[in-house]
mmCIF file of C-alpha atoms in Angstrom:
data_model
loop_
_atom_site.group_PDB
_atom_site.id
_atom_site.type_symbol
_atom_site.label_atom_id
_atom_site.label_comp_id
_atom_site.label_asym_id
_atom_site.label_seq_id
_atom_site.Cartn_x
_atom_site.Cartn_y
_atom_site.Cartn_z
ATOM 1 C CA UNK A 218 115.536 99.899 121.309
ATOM 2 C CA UNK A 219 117.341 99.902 124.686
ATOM 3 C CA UNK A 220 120.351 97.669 125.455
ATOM 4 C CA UNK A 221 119.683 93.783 125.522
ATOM 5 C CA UNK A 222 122.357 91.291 126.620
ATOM 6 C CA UNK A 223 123.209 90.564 122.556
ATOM 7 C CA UNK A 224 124.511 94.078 122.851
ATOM 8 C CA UNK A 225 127.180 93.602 126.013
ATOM 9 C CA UNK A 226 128.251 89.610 124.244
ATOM 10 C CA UNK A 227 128.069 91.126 120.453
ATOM 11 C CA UNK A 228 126.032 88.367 119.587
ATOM 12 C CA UNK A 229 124.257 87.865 116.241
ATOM 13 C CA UNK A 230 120.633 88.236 116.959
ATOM 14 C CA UNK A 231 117.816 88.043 114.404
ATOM 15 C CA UNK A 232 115.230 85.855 115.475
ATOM 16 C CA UNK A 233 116.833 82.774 117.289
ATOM 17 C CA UNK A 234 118.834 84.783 119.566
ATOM 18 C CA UNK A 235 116.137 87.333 121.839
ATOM 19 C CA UNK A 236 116.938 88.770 124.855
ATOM 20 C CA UNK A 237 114.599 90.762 126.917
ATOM 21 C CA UNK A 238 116.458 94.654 128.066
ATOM 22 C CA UNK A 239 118.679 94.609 130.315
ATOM 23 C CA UNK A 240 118.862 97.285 133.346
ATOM 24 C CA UNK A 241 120.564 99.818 131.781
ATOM 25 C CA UNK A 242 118.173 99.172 128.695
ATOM 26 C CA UNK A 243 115.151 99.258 130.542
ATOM 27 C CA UNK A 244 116.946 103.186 132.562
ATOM 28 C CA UNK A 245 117.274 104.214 128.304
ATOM 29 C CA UNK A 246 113.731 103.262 127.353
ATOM 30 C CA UNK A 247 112.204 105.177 130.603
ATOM 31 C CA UNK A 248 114.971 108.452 129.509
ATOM 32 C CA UNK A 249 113.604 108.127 126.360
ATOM 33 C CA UNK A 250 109.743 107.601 127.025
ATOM 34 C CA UNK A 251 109.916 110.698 128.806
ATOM 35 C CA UNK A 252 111.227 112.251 125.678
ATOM 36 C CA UNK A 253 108.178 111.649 123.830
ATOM 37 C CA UNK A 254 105.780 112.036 127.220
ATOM 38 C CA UNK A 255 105.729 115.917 126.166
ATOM 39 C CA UNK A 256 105.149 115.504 122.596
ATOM 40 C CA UNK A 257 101.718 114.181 120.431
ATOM 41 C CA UNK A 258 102.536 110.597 119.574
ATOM 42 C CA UNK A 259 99.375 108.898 117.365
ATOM 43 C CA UNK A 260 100.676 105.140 117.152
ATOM 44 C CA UNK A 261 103.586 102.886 118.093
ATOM 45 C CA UNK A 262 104.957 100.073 116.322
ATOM 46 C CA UNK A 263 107.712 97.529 116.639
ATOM 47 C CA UNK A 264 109.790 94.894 115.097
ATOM 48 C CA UNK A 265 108.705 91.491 116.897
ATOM 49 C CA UNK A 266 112.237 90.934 118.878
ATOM 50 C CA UNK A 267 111.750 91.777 122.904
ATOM 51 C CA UNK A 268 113.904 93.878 122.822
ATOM 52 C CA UNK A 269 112.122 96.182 120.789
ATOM 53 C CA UNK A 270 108.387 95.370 122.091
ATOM 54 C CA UNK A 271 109.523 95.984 125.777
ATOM 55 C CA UNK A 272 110.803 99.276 124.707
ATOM 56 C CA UNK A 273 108.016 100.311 122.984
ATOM 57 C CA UNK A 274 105.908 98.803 125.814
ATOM 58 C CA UNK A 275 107.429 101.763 127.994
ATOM 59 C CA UNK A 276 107.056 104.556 125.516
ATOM 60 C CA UNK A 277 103.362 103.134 124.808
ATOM 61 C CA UNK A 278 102.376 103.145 128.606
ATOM 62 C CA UNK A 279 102.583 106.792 129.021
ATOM 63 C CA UNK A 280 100.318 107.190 125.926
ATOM 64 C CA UNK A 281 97.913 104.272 126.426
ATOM 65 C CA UNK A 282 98.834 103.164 123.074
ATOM 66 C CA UNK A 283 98.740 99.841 121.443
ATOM 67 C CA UNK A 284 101.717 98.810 120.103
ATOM 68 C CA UNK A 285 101.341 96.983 116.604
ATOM 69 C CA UNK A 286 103.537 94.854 115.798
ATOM 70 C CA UNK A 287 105.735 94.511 112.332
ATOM 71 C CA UNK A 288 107.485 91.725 110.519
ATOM 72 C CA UNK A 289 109.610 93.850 108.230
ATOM 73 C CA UNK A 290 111.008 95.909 111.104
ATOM 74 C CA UNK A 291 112.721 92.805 112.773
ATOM 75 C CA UNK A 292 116.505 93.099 112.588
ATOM 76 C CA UNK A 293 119.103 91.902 109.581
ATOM 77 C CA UNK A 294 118.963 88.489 108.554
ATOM 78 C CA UNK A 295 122.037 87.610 109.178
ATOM 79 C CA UNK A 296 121.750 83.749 107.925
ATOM 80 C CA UNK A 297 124.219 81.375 109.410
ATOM 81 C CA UNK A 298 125.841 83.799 111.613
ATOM 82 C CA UNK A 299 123.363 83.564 114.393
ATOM 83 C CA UNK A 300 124.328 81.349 117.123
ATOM 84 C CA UNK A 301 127.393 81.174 115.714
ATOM 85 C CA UNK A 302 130.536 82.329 118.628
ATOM 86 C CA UNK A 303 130.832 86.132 117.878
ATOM 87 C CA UNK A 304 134.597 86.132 117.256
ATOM 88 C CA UNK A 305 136.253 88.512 115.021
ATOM 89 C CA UNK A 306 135.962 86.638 112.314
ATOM 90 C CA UNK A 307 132.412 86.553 112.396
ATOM 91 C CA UNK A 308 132.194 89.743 112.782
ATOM 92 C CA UNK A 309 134.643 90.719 109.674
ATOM 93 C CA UNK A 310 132.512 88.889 107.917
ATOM 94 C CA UNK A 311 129.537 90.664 108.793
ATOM 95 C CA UNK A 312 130.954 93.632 107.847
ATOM 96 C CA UNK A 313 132.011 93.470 104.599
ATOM 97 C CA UNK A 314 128.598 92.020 104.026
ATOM 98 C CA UNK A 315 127.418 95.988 105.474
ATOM 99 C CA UNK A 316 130.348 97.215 103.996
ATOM 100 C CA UNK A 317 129.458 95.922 99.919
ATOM 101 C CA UNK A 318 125.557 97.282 100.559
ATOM 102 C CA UNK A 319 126.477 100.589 101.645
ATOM 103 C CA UNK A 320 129.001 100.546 98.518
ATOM 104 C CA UNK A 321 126.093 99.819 96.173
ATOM 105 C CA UNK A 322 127.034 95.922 96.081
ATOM 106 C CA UNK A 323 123.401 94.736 97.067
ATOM 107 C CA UNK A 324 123.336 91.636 95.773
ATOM 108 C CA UNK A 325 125.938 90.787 98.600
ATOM 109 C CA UNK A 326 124.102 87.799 100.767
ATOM 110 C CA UNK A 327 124.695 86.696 104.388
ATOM 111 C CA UNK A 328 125.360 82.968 104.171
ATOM 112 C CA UNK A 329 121.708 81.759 104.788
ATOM 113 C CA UNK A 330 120.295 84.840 105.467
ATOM 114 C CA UNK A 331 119.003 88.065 102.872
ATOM 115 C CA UNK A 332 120.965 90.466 100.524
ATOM 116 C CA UNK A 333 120.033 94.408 100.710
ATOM 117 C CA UNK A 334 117.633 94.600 98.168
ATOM 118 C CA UNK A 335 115.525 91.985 100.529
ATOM 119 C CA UNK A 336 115.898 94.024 103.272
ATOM 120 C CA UNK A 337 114.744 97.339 101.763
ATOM 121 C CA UNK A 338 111.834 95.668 100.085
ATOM 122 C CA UNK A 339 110.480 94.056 103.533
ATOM 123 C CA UNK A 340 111.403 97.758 105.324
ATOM 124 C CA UNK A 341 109.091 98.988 102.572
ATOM 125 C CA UNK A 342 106.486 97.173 103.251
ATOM 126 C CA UNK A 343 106.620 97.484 106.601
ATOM 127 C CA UNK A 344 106.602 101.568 105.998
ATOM 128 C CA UNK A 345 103.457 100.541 103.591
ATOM 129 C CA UNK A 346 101.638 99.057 106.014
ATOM 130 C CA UNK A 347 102.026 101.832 108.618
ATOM 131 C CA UNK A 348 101.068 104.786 106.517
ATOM 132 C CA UNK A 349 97.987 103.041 104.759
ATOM 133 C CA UNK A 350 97.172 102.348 108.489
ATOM 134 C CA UNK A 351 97.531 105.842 109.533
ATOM 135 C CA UNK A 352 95.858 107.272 106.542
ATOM 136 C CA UNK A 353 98.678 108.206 104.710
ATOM 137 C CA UNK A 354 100.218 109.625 107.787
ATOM 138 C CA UNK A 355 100.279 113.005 107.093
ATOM 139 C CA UNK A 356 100.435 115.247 110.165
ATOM 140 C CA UNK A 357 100.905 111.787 112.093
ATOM 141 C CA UNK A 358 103.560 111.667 114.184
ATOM 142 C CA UNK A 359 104.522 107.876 114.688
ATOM 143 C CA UNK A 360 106.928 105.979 116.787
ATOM 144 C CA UNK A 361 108.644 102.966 115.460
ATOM 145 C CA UNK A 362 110.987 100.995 117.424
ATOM 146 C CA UNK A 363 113.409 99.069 115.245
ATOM 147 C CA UNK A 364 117.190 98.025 114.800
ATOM 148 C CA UNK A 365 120.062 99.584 114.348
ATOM 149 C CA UNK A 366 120.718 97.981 111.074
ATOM 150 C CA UNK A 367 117.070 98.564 109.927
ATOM 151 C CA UNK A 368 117.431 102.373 110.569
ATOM 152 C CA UNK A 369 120.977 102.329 109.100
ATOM 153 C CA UNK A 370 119.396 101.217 105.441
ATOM 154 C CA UNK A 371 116.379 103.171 105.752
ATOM 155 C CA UNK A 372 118.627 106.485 105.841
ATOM 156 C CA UNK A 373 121.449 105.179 103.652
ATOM 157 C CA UNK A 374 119.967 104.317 100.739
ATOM 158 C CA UNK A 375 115.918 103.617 101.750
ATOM 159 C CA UNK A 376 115.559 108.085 102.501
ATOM 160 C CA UNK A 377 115.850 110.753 99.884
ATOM 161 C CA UNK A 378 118.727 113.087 100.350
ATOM 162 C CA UNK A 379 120.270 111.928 103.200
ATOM 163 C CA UNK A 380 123.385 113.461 104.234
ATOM 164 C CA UNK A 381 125.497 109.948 104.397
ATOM 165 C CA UNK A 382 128.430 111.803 106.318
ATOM 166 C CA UNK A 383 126.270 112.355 109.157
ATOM 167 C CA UNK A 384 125.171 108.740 108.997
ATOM 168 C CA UNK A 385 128.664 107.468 108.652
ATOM 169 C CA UNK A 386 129.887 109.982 111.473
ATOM 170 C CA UNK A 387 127.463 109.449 114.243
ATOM 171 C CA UNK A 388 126.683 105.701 115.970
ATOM 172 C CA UNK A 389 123.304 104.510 116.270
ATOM 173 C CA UNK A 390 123.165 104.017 119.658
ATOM 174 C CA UNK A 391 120.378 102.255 122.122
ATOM 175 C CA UNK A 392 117.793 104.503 122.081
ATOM 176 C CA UNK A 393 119.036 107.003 120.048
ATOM 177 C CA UNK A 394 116.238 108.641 117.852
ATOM 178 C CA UNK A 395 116.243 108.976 114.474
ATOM 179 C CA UNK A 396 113.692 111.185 112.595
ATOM 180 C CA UNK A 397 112.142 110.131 109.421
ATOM 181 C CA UNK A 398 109.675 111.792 107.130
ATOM 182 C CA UNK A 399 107.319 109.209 105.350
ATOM 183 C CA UNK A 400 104.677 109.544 102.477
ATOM 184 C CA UNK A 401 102.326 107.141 101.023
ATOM 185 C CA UNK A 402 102.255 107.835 96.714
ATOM 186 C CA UNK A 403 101.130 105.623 93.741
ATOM 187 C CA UNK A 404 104.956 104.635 93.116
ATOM 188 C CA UNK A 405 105.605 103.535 96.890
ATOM 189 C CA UNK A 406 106.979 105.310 99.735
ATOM 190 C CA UNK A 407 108.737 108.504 99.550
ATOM 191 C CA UNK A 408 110.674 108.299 102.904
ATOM 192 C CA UNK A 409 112.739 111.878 103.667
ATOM 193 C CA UNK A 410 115.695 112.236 106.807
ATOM 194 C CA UNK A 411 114.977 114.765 108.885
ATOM 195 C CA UNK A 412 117.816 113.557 112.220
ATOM 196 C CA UNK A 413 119.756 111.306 112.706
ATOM 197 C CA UNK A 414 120.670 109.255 115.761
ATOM 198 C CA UNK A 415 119.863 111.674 118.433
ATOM 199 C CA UNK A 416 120.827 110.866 121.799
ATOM 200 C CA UNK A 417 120.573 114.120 123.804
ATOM 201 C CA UNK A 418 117.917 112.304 125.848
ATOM 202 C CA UNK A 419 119.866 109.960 127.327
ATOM 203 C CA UNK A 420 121.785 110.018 130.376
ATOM 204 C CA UNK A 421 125.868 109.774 128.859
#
């Protein structure tokens, strides 16, 4: 998604805190809608904050798509932390929280708020409910406008084979793009990394 004001103030945002884009986030979502103008795109979903529906609002328009909406896509739950001044402290906090689920530690839990292994299971199901929509989504190219920290878990540990020092090495950025390959099987989803983070669309 483009930038939104919890990006400039470093707030905590996961459902309480939801800013709409600001200017410069509404400039990346046009940059990167015109990325995808040229290209087949067969659906677009979201996670429910604004920040992510008014991006995908712009990417849809140029496609006359719907845009579905999805639960599972909506950012970390980051508990008690929203709301909450974002002072350093916070924010150390927050990161060793990142910091113990990249490291395998995922029973680690923001205070009021989920652990990794509830946040891969409700990215799952989110991934579920898009490829039994699509068919199994083969051949289906498919945007999905999410969260940094979403994306972040779907290619650390969530993707098969994922190189994790390109991960580590290159910020997510607003509006960066971030390639996934997704199948539907009888044991769940087999979800591949094709790029990561992409951001030659947007103006530096």
């Amino acid at each position: 998604h483009g930038e939104n004001l919890a990006n400039v103030t470093r707030e905590f945002s996961y459902r309480l805190i939801d800013y709409s884009l600001t200017p410069k986030g509404l400039v990346q979502a046009e940059q990167t809608a015109a990325h995808f103008a040229a290209r087949p795109v067969d659906a677009i979903y979201s996670s429910p904050l604004k920040r992510a529906v008014e991006t995908a609002e712009v990417i849809a328009k140029r496609h006359k798509l719907p845009i579905t909406i999805i639960e599972g896509f909506r950012e970390n739950n980051v508990g008690d932390l929203e709301g909450q001044p974002a002072t350093p402290e916070q924010w150390a906090l927050h990161d060793q929280i990142i910091a113990d689920w990249f490291a395998g530690r995922h029973e680690t839990t923001f205070p009021g708020g989920e652990n990794f292994r509830q946040l891969a299971d409700r990215i799952r199901d989110g991934l579920t409910q898009v490829l039994t929509e699509q068919g199994g989504a083969a051949n289906r190219q498919i945007v999905i406008v999410a969260h940094g920290g979403v994306l972040s878990a779907l290619a650390r540990v969530v993707a098969q084979g994922a190189d994790l020092e390109q991960v580590a090495a290159r910020p997510c950025l607003n509006c960066s793009i971030s390639e996934f390959g997704a199948t539907l099987r009888e044991d769940g989803v087999a979800v591949e990394l094709r790029e990561w983070a992409a951001a030659g669309h947007l103006t530096p």
